[in-house]
XYZ file of C-alpha atoms in Angstrom:
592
model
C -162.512 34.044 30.704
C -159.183 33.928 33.060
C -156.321 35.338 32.319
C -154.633 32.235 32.154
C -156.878 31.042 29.973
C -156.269 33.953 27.324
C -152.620 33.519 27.878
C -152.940 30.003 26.902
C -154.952 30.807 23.877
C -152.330 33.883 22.816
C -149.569 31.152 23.502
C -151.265 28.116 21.358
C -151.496 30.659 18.195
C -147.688 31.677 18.484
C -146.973 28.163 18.428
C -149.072 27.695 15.596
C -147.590 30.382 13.563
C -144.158 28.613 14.329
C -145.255 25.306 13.545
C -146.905 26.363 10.075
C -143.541 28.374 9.028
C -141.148 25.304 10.098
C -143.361 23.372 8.341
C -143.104 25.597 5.234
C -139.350 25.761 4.900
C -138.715 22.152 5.539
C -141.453 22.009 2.547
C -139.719 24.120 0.455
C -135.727 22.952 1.250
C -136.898 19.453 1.159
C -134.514 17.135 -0.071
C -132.134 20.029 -2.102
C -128.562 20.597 -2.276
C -127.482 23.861 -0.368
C -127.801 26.475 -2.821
C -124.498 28.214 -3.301
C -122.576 24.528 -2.923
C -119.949 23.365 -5.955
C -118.038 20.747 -6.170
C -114.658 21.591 -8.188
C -116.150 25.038 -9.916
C -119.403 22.463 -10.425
C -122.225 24.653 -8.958
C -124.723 21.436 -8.149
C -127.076 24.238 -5.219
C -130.427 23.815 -5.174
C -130.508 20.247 -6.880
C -132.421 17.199 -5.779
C -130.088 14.467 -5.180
C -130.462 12.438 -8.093
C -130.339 15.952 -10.763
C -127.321 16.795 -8.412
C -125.554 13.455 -9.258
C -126.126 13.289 -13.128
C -124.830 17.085 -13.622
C -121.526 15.938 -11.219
C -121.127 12.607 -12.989
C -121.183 14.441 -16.692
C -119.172 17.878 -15.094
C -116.356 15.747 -13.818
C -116.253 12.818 -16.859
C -112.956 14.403 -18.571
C -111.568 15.435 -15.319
C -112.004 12.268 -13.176
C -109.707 9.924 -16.267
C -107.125 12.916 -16.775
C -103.485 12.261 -16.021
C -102.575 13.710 -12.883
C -100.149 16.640 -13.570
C -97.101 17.156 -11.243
C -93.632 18.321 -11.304
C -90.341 18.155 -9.242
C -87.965 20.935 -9.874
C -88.295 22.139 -13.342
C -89.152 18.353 -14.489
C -92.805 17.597 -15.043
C -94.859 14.429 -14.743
C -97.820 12.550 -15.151
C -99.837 9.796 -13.148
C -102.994 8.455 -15.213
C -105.479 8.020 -11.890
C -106.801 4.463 -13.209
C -103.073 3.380 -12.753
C -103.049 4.930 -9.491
C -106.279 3.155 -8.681
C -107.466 6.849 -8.373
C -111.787 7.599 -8.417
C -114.302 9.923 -7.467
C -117.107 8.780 -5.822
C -119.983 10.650 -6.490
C -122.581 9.775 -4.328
C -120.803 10.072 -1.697
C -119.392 13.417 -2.595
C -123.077 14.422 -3.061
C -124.308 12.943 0.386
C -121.107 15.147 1.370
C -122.414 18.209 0.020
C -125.585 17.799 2.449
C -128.317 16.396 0.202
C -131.360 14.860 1.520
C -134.101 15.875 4.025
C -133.935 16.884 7.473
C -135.994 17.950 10.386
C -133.231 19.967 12.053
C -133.823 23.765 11.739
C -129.813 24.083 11.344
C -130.112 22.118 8.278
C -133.323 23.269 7.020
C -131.357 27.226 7.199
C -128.066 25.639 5.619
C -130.336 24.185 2.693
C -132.238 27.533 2.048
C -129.157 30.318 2.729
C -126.043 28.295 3.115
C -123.371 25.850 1.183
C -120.108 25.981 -0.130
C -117.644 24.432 -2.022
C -117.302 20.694 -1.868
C -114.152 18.544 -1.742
C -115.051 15.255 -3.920
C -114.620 12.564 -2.548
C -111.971 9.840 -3.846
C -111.629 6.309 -3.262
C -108.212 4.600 -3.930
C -106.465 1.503 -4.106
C -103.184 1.582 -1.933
C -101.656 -0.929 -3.652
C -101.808 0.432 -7.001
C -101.561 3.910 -5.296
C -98.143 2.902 -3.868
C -97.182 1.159 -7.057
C -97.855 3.814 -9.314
C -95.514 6.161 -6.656
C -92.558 3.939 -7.009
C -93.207 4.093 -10.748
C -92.881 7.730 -10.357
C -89.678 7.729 -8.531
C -87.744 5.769 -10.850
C -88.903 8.537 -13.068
C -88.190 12.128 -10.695
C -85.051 10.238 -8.827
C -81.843 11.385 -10.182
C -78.059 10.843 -8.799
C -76.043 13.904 -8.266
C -73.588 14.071 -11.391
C -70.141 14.764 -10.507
C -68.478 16.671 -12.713
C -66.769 15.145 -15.661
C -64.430 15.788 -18.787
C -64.876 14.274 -22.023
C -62.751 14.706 -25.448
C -63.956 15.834 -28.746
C -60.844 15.137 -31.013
C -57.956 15.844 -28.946
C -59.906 18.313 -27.200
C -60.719 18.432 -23.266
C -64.915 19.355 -23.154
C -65.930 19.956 -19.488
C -68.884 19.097 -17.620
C -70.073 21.004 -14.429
C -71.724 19.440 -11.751
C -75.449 18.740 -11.406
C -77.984 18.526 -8.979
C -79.824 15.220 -8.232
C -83.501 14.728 -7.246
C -84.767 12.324 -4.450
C -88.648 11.726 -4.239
C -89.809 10.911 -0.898
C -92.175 8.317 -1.920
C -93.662 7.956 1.639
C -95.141 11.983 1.081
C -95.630 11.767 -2.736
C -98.494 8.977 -1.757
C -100.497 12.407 -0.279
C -99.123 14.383 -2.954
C -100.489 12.520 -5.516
C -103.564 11.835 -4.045
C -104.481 15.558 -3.094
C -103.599 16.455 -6.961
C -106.281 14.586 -7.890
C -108.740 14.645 -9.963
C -106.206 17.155 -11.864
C -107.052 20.618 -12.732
C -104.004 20.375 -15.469
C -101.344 22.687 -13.224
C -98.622 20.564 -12.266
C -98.361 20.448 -8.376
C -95.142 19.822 -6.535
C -93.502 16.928 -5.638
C -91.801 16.301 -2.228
C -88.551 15.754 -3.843
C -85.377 16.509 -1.830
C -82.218 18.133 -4.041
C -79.135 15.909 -4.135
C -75.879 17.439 -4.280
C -72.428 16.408 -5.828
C -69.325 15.957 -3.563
C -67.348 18.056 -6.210
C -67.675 21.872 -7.310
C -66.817 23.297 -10.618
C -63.264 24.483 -9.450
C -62.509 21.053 -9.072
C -63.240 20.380 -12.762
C -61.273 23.140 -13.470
C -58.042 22.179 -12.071
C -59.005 18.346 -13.313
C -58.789 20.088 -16.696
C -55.509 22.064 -16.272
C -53.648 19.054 -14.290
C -54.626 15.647 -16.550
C -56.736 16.622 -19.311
C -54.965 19.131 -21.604
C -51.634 17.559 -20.718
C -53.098 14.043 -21.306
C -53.774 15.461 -25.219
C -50.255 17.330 -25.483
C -48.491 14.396 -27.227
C -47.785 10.285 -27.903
C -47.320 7.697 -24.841
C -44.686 5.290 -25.433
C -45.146 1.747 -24.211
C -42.031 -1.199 -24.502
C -41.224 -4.256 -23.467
C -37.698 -5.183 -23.556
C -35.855 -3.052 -26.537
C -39.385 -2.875 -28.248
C -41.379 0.300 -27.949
C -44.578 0.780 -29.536
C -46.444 4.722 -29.734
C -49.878 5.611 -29.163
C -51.272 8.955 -30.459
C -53.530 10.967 -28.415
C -56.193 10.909 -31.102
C -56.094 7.412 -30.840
C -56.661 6.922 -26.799
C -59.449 10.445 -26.357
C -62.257 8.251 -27.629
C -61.866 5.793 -24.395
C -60.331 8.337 -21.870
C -62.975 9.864 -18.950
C -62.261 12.065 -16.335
C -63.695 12.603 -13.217
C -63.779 14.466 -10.314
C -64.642 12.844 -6.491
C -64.200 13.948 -3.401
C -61.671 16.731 -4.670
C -59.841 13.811 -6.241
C -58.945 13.336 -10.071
C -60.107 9.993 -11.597
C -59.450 9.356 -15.102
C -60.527 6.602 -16.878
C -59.642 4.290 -19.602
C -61.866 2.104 -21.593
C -59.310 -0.106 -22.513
C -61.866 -2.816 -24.287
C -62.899 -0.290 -26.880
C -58.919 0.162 -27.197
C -58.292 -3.629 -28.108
C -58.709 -3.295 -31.634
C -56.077 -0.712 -31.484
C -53.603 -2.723 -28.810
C -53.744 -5.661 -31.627
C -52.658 -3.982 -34.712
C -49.923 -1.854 -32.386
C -49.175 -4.424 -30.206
C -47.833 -7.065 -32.768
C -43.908 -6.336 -32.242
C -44.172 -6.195 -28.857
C -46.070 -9.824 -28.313
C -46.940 -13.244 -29.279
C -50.445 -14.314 -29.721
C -51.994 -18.021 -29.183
C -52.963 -20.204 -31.711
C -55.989 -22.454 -30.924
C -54.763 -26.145 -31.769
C -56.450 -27.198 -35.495
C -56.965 -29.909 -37.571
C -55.496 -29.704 -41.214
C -55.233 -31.585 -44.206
C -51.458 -32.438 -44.675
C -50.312 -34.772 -47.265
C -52.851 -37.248 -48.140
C -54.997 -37.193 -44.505
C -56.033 -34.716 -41.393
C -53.354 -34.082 -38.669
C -53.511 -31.983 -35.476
C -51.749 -28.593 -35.513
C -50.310 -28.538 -31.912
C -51.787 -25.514 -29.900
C -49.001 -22.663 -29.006
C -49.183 -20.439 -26.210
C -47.897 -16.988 -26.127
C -46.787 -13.881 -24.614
C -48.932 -10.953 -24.706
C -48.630 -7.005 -23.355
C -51.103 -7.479 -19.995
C -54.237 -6.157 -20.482
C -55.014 -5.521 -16.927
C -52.140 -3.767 -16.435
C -51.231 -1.486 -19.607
C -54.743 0.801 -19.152
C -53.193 2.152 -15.503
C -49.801 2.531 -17.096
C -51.361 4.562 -20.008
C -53.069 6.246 -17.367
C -49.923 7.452 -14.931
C -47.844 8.347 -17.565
C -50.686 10.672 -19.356
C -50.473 13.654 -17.348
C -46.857 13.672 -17.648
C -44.246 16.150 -19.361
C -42.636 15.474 -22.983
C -39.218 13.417 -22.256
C -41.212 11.243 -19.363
C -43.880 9.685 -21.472
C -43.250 6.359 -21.590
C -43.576 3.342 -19.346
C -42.640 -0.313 -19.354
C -45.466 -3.192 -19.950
C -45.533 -6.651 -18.525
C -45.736 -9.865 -20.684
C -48.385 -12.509 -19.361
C -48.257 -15.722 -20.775
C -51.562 -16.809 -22.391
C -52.496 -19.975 -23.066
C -54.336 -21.293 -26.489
C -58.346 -21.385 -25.560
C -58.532 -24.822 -27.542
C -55.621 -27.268 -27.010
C -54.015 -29.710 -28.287
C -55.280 -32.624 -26.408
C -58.611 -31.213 -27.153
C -58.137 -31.021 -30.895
C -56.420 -34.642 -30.792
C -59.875 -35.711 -28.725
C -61.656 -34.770 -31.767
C -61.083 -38.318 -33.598
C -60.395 -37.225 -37.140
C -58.895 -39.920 -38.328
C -61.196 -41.811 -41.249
C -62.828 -40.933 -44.355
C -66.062 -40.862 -43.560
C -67.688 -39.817 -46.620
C -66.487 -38.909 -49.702
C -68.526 -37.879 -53.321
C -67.212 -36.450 -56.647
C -68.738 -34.339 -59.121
C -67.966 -33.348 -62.464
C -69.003 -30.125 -64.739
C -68.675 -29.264 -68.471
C -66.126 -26.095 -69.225
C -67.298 -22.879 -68.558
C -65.653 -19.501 -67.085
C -67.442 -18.594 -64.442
C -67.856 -22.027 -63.213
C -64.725 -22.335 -62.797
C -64.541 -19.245 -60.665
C -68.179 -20.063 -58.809
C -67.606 -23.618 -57.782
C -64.052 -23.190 -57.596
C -64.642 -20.048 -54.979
C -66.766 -21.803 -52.914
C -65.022 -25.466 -52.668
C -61.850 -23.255 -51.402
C -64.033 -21.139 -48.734
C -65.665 -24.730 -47.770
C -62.290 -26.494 -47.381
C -61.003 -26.837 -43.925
C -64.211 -26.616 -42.130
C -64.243 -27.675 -38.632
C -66.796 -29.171 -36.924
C -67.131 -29.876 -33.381
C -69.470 -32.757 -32.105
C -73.368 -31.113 -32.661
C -72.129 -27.867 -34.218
C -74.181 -27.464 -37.698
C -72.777 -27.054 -40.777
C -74.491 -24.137 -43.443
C -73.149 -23.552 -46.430
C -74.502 -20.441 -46.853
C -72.971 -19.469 -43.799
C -69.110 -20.421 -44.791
C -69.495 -19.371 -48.354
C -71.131 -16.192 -48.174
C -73.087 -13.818 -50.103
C -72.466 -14.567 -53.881
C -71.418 -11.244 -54.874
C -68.348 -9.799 -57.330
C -66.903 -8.435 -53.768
C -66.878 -11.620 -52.384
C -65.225 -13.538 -55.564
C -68.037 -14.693 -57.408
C -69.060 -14.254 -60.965
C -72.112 -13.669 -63.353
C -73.659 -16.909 -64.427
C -76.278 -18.989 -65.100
C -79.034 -19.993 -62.125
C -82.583 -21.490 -62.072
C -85.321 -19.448 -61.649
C -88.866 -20.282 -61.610
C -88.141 -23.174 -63.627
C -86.309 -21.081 -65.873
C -82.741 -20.328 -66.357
C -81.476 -16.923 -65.637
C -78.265 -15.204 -64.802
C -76.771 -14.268 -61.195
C -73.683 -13.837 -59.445
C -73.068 -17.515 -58.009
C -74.455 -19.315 -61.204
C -72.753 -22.728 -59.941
C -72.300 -22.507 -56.846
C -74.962 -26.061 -56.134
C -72.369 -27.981 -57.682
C -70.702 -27.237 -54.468
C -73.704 -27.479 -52.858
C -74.577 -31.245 -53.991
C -71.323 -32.329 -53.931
C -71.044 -31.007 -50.438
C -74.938 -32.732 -49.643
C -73.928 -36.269 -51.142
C -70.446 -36.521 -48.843
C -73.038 -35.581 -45.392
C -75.325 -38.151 -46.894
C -73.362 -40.985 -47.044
C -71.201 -39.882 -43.743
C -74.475 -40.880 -42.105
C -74.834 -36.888 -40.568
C -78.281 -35.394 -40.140
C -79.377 -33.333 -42.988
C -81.415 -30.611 -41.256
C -81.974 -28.357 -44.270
C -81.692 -28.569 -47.998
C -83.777 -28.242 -50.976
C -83.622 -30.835 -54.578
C -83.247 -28.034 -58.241
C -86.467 -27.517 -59.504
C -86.556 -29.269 -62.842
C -83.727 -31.986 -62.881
C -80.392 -31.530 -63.975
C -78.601 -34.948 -65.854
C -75.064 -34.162 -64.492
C -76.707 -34.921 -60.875
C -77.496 -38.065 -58.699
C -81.310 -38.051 -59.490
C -82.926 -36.937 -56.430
C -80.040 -36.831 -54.388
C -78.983 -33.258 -55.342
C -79.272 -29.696 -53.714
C -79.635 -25.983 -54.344
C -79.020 -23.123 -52.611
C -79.681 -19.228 -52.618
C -78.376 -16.512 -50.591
C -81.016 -15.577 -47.787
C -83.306 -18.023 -48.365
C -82.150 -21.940 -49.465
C -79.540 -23.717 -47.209
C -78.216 -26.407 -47.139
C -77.459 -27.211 -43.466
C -76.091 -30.219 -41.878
C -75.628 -31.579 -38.247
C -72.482 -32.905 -36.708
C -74.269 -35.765 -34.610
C -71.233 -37.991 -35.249
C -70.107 -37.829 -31.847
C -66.454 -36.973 -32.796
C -65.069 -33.726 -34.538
C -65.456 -33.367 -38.454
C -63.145 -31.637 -40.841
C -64.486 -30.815 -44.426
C -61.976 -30.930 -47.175
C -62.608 -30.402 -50.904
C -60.478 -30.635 -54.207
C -61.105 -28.800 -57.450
C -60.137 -29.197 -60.387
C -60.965 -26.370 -63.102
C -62.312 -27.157 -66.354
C -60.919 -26.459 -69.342
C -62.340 -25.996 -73.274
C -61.188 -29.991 -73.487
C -61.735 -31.502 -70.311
C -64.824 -31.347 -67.867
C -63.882 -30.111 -64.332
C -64.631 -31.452 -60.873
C -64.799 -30.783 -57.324
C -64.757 -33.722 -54.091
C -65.688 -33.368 -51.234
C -64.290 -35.458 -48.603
C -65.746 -35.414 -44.579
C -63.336 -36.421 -42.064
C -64.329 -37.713 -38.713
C -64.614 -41.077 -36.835
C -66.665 -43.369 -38.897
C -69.963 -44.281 -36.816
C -72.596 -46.079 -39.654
C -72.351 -47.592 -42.541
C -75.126 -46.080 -45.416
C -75.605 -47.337 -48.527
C -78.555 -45.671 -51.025
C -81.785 -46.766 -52.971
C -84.021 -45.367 -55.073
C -87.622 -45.639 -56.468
C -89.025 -45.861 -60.222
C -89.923 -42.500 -61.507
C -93.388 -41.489 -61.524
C -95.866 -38.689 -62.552
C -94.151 -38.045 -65.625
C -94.571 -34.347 -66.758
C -94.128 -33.310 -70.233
C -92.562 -29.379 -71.110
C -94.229 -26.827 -73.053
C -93.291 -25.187 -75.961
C -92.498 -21.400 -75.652
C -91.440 -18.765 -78.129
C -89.709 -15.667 -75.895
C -89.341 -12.224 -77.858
C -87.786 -10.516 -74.700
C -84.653 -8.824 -74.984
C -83.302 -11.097 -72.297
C -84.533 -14.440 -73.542
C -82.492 -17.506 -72.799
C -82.878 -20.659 -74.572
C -83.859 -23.194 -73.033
C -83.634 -27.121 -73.792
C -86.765 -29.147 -72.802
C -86.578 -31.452 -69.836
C -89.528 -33.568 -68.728
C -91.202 -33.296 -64.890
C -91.202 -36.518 -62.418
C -91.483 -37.991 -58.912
C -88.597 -40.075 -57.374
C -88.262 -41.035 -53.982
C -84.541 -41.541 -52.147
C -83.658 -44.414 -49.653
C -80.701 -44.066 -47.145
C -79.691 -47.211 -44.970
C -77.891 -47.094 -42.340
C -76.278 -50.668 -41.030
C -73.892 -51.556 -38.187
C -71.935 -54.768 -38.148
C -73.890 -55.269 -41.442
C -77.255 -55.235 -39.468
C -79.380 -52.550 -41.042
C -80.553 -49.999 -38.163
C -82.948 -47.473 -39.798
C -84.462 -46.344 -42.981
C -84.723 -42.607 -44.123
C -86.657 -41.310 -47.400
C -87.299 -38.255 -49.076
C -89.121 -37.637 -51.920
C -88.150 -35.021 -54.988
C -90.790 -33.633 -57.519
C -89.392 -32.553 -60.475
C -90.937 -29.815 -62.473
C -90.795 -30.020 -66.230
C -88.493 -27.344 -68.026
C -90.129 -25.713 -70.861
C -88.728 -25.383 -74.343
C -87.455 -22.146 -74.658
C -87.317 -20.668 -77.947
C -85.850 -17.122 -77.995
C -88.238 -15.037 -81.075
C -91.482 -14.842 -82.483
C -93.587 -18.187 -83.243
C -92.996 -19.229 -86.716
C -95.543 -17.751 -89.129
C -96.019 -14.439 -86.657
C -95.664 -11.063 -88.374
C -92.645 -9.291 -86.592
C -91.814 -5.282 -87.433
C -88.119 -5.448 -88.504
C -86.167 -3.185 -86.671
C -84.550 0.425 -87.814
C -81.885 -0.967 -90.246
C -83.000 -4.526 -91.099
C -83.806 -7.973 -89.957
C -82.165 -8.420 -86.455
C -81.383 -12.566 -85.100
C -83.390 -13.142 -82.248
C -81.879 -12.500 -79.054
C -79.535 -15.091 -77.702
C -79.547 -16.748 -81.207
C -76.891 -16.630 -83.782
C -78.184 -16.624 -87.404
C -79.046 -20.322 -88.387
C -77.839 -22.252 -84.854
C -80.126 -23.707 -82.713
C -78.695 -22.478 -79.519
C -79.475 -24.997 -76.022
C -77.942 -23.380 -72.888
C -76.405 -26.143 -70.138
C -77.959 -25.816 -66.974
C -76.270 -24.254 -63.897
């Protein structure tokens, strides 16, 4: 054998030995993750792809939905990432980590003796990305605050100067997006810090200059020979003062003053008074509009203002007149058209007290309503809550069919009265609501109720013209009945005259014996159905038909004690007459 044979043979079993020891670490790396690699404290080295995957998937669950912590200055924040349009990709971040197989011996080393830690890798939507960042900047961005002075009482309270914050939203796109997914440490913010044009000496002498003198005594205002004082308690709640560019501005809210300028202002001007209609004599008339003179409110805040910071003896300053015209003129009130009698109803009402005060209460709060073409008329709106404040009395209402008593017990004498005049007027009744169980003393199903908060009775001013709502009263007394009228002035526009059905569905009342302490008696009234007919004609030619139907519940008989022939324990010290029942009268209260 030649040597260069033999070397050949040595050579062919090196390479073999090679061969078979490449071929036995690319065996045993095969298709594993390097094995010291993590991904965010994950150790995944050493995995096959797929076992590297489901333990990164479950690791980074809670992590990948956190919010995203951050902060600017000492201010913290949070971006949820699904806002942010903010994911991890897993596969790819395993593929990144170096998973699958490979012939190269550099990669068949890494796999057995190498890896490190991982970056994930995170997809994102720049839309939502950019989105959520200007989302965040409305949040970090803050303007400088100059420094200010306030009052508590009379007394100056100062403000220093603050710092402002300005996100740079271009940068805070990277910010945001390296912070994530969030390891719950805030991470700053490329916010730039904003500062005020003023220092805190400037607030100082602000104080010393305007503030404490502003609060060392009155301001006198006149006009002419008339002077009027305002306190310093009374202006600190609207007075501000500020501090730019080294100068002093003070400020006056003088609209939270006008409450204040009307009560003090009354000797020094002459207010406006809106043109009306009114009832004089027998018939409407037009109140002629008058302009006036009043202190100028654009003016009087600065001349509060310059003569605040002055010494006692110079703290006072003259205030112009303006003239001010009415809002609603003459001409315009005269345009209205209330001329006619448009419609007009009358109803009557046995004697009682607090009828009297009920109905008579809430014809004077109705009287003199105004109406301007399709404004709506609600009584409970002009009348107001029946309550003792409010000039109403304790009497009696219907209740579930039964009668009870209530502040207001009356008042739907108003209330029909007040329906019956809109429903011959020819105005559209938008709301309003027939008694329960009828009541003689009213047209039969031409009638209406009301309760505070939840019944109305509402009607519209489609007349085309203005309407003004007058009423009379007349109190009863323990020999006569009373009344109240209610008369609509406008421009008459239809002619309606009424109808009526049969009665129907007759219902007949109980019987009821009440032993309650707070029985009331109650005289029996029978249920039925009745339908109403308006007409409305012009030139005698009959334009339309309206109808509304009333169902009338019956009204039990109310007897206040036990059922005849019932066993009744007497009470300590004798027999006692049931309530609301004097000893051998049958008592039958009137309805409200």
């Amino acid at each position: 054998m030649g040597r260069k044979q033999l070397a050949g043979i040595i050579a062919a079993a090196g390479l073999g030995v090679v061969v078979v020891g490449y071929g036995a670490a690319f065996a045993f790396a095969g298709a594993k993750i390097p094995t010291d690699t993590t991904v965010l404290g994950i150790p995944i080295g050493g995995l096959s792809e797929d076992d590297a995957k489901t333990k990164l998937t479950a690791g980074l669950k809670d992590r990948v939905a956190a919010p995203i912590a951050l902060k600017a200055g000492d201010a913290k924040f949070q971006v949820l990432p699904a806002d942010a349009g903010l994911s991890v990709d897993v596969d790819k971040t395993v593929d990144a980590a170096g998973a699958g197989r490979s012939l190269a011996p550099g990669r068949i080393w890494h796999a057995l003796s190498g890896g490190d830690a991982v970056e994930p890798v995170v997809t994102k939507d720049d839309a939502k990305l950019k989105a959520a960042v200007e989302k965040l900047a409305g949040q970090v961005n803050r303007k400088a605050t100059e420094g200010t002075i306030t009052f508590k009482g009379t007394q100056p309270v100062k403000h220093d100067p603050a710092d402002g914050l300005q996100l740079d939203s271009a940068k805070a796109v990277d910010a945001v997006l390296a912070a994530y997914p969030s390891d719950g440490t805030p991470k700053e913010l490329p916010a730039g810090v904003t500062k005020p044009q003023a220092a805190t000496e400037a607030i100082d002498k602000a104080l010393k200059e305007f503030a404490e003198p502003a609060m060392s005594g009155p301001v006198r205002l006149t006009v002419g020979s008339k002077s009027v004082e305002l306190e310093p308690a009374e202006l600190a709640p609207a007075l501000a003062v500020s501090v730019q560019e080294g100068k002093v501005i003070p400020a006056l809210g003088t609209k939270s003053l006008e409450p204040l300028f009307l009560q003090r202002f009354k000797t020094l001007e002459t207010l406006p008074k809106d043109a009306t209609v009114q009832i004089v004599g027998a018939g409407p008339k037009v109140v002629p509009a008058v302009n006036g003179m009043v202190v100028d409110r654009a003016k009087v805040g600065a001349a509060i203002l310059a003569i605040l910071p002055k010494p006692t003896g110079e703290r006072r300053a003259a205030v112009p007149l303006t003239p001010t015209p009415a809002k609603f003129t003459t001409a315009q009130a005269t345009a209205l058209g209330i001329t006619q009698n448009i419609g007009d109803f009358k109803t009557e009402f046995p004697h009682a007290p607090y009828r009297n005060t009920n109905i008579g209460t809430a014809a004077a709060k109705i009287n003199g309503t105004l109406l301007k073409p399709n404004e709506e008329f609600s009584l409970n709106k002009v009348v107001g809550e029946r309550t003792k404040e409010n000039g109403f009395a304790e009497g009696y209402i219907i209740s579930g069919g039964k009668f009870e008593k209530d502040f207001g017990g009356g008042v739907s004498q108003s209330a029909t009265t007040t329906f019956n005049a809109a429903f011959f007027a020819g105005l559209k009744i938008v709301e309003h609501k027939a008694h329960s169980v009828y009541i003689s003393r009213y047209p039969v199903g031409r009638e209406a109720t009301v309760a505070w908060g939840s019944v109305d009775l509402k009607f519209l001013n489609d007349s085309g013209h203005g309407l003004l709502v007058q009423t009379i009263f007349k109190a009863s007394t323990p020999g006569s009945k009373g009344s109240i009228r209610v008369i609509i002035w406008g421009t008459k526009f239809v002619d309606i005259t009424a109808g009526q059905s049969a009665k129907t569905n007759f219902r007949q009342p109980g019987l009821v014996y009440n032993t309650a302490a707070k029985c009331e008696p109650q005289a029996p009234t029978a249920g039925f159905d009745i339908t109403i007919y308006r007409y409305f004609a012009k030139n005698g030619v009959r334009q339309k038909t309206e109808s509304f139907t009333t169902k009338y519940n019956a009204a039990d008989d109310i007897r206040c004690g036990p059922k005849p022939g019932t066993t009744v324990t007497p009470p300590p010290g004798g027999i006692s007459t049931p309530p609301g029942r004097k000893p051998g009268v049958t008592t039958t209260r009137p309805p409200s």
